[in-house]
PDB file of C-alpha atoms in Angstrom:
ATOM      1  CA  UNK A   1     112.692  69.067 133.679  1.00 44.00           C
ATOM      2  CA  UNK A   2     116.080  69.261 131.798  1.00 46.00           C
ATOM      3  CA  UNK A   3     117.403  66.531 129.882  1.00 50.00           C
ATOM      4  CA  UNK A   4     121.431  66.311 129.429  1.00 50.00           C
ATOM      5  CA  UNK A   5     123.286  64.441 126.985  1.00 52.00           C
ATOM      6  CA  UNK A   6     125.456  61.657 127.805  1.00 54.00           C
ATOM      7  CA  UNK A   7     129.324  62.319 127.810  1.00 53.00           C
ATOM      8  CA  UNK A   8     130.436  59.961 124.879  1.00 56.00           C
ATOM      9  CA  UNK A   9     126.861  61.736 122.405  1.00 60.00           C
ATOM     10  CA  UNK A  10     128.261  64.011 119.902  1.00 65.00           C
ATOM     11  CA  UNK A  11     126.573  66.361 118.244  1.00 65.00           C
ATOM     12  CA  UNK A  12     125.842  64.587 114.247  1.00 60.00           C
ATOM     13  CA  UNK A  13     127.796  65.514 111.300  1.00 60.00           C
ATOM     14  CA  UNK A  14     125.713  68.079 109.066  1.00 57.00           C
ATOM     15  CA  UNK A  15     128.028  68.375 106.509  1.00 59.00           C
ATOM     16  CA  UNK A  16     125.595  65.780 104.140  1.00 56.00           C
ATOM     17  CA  UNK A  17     122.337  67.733 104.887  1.00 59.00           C
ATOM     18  CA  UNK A  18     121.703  69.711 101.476  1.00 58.00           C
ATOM     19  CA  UNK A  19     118.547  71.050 102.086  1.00 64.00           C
ATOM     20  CA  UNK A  20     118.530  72.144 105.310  1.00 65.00           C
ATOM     21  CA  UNK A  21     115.922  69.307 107.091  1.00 69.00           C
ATOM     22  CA  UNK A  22     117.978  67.113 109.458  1.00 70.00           C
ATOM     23  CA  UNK A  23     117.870  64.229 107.114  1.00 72.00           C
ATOM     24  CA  UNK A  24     121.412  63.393 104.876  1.00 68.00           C
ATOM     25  CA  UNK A  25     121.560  62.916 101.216  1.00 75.00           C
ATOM     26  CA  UNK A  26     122.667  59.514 100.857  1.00 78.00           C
ATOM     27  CA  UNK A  27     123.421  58.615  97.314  1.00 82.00           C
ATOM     28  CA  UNK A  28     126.630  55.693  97.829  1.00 84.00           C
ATOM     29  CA  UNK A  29     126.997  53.569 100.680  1.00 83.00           C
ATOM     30  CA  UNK A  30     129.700  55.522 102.543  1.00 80.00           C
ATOM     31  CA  UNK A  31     127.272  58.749 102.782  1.00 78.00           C
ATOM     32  CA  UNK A  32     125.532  57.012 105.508  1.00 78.00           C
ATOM     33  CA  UNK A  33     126.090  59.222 108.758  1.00 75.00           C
ATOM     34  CA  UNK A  34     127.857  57.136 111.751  1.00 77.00           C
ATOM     35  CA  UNK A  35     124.284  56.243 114.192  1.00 78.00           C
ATOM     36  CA  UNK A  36     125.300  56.637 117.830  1.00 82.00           C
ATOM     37  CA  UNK A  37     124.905  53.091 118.462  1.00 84.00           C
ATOM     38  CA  UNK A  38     127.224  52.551 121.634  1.00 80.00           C
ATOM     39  CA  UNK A  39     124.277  52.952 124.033  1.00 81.00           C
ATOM     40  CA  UNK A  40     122.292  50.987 123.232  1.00 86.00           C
ATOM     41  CA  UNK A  41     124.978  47.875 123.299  1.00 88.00           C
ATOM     42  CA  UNK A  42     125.003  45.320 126.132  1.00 88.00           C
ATOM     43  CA  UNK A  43     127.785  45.189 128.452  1.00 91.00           C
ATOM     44  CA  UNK A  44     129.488  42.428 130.068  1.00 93.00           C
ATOM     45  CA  UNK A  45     126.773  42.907 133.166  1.00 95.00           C
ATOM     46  CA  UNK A  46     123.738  43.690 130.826  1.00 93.00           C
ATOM     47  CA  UNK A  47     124.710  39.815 129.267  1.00 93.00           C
ATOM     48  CA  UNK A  48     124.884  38.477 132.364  1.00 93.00           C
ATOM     49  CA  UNK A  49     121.718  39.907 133.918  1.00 95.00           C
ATOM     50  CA  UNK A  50     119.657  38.577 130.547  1.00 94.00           C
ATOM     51  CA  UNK A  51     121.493  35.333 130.544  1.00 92.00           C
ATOM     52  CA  UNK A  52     119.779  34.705 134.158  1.00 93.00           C
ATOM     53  CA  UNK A  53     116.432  36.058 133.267  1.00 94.00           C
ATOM     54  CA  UNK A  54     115.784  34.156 130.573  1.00 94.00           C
ATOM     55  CA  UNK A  55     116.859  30.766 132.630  1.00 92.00           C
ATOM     56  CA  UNK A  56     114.644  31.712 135.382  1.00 94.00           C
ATOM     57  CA  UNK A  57     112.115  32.098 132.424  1.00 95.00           C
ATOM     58  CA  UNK A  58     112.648  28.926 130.967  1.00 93.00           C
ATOM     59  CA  UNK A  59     112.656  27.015 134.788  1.00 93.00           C
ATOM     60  CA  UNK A  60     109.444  28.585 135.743  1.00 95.00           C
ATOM     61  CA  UNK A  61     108.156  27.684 132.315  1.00 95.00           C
ATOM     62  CA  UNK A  62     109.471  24.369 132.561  1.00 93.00           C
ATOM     63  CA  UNK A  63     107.738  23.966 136.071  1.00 94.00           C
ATOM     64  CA  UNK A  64     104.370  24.853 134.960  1.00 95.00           C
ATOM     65  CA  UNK A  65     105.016  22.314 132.409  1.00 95.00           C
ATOM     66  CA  UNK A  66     104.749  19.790 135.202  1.00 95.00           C
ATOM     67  CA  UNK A  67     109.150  19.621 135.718  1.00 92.00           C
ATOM     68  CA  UNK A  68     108.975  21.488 138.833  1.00 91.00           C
ATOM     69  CA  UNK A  69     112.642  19.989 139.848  1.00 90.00           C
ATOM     70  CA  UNK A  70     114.096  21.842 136.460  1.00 90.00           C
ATOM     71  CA  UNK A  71     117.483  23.127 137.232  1.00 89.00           C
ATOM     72  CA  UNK A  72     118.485  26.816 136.800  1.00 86.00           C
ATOM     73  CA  UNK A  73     121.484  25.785 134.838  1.00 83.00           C
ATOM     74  CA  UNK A  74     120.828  22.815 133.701  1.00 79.00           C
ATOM     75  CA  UNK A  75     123.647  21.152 132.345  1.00 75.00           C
ATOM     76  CA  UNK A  76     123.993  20.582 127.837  1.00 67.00           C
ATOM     77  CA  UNK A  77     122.791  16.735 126.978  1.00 63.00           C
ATOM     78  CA  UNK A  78     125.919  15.199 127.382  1.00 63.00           C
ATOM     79  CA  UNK A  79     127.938  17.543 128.972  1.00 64.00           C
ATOM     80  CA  UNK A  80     129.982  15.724 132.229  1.00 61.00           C
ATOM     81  CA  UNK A  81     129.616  12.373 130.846  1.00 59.00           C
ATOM     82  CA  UNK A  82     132.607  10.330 130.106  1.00 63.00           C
ATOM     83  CA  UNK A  83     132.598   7.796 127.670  1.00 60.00           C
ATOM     84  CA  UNK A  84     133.504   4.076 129.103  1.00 64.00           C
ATOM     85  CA  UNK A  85     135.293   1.673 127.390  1.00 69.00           C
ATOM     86  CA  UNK A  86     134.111  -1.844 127.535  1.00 60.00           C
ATOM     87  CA  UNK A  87     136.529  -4.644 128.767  1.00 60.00           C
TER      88      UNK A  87
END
């Protein structure tokens, strides 16, 4: 099986390595090599997707706590109300 690098992966700046291995000299702050963080970011869907998991979570949580009418998206304590001024 043959594994191929993603598009945006570039190959990693040597030009720290002194001795050869593959790992950098570092001796001030800005020596530290760029990481190839980018993939392993969330995007706008990967938010989305854990926002609902983890309120499915907390309903079926909430249900086998006894709440078993506990909203999906339940609504922030206060949140809708309007405040009424007596007369």
């Amino acid at each position: 099986m043959r594994r191929f690098a993603a598009a945006d992966d570039e190959a990693p700046d040597t030009s720290a390595y002194t001795d050869g291995s593959r790992v950098p000299k570092v001796e001030k702050e800005w020596d530290i090599p760029e990481l190839p963080l980018a993939r392993y970011e969330f995007g706008a869907d990967d938010t989305k997707r854990t926002t609902r998991a983890q309120a499915r979570l907390a309903q079926r949580c909430m249900a086998d706590h006894g709440f078993a009418d506990f909203p999906l998206d339940p609504a922030l304590p206060g949140q809708g109300l309007r405040a009424v001024r007596g007369p």
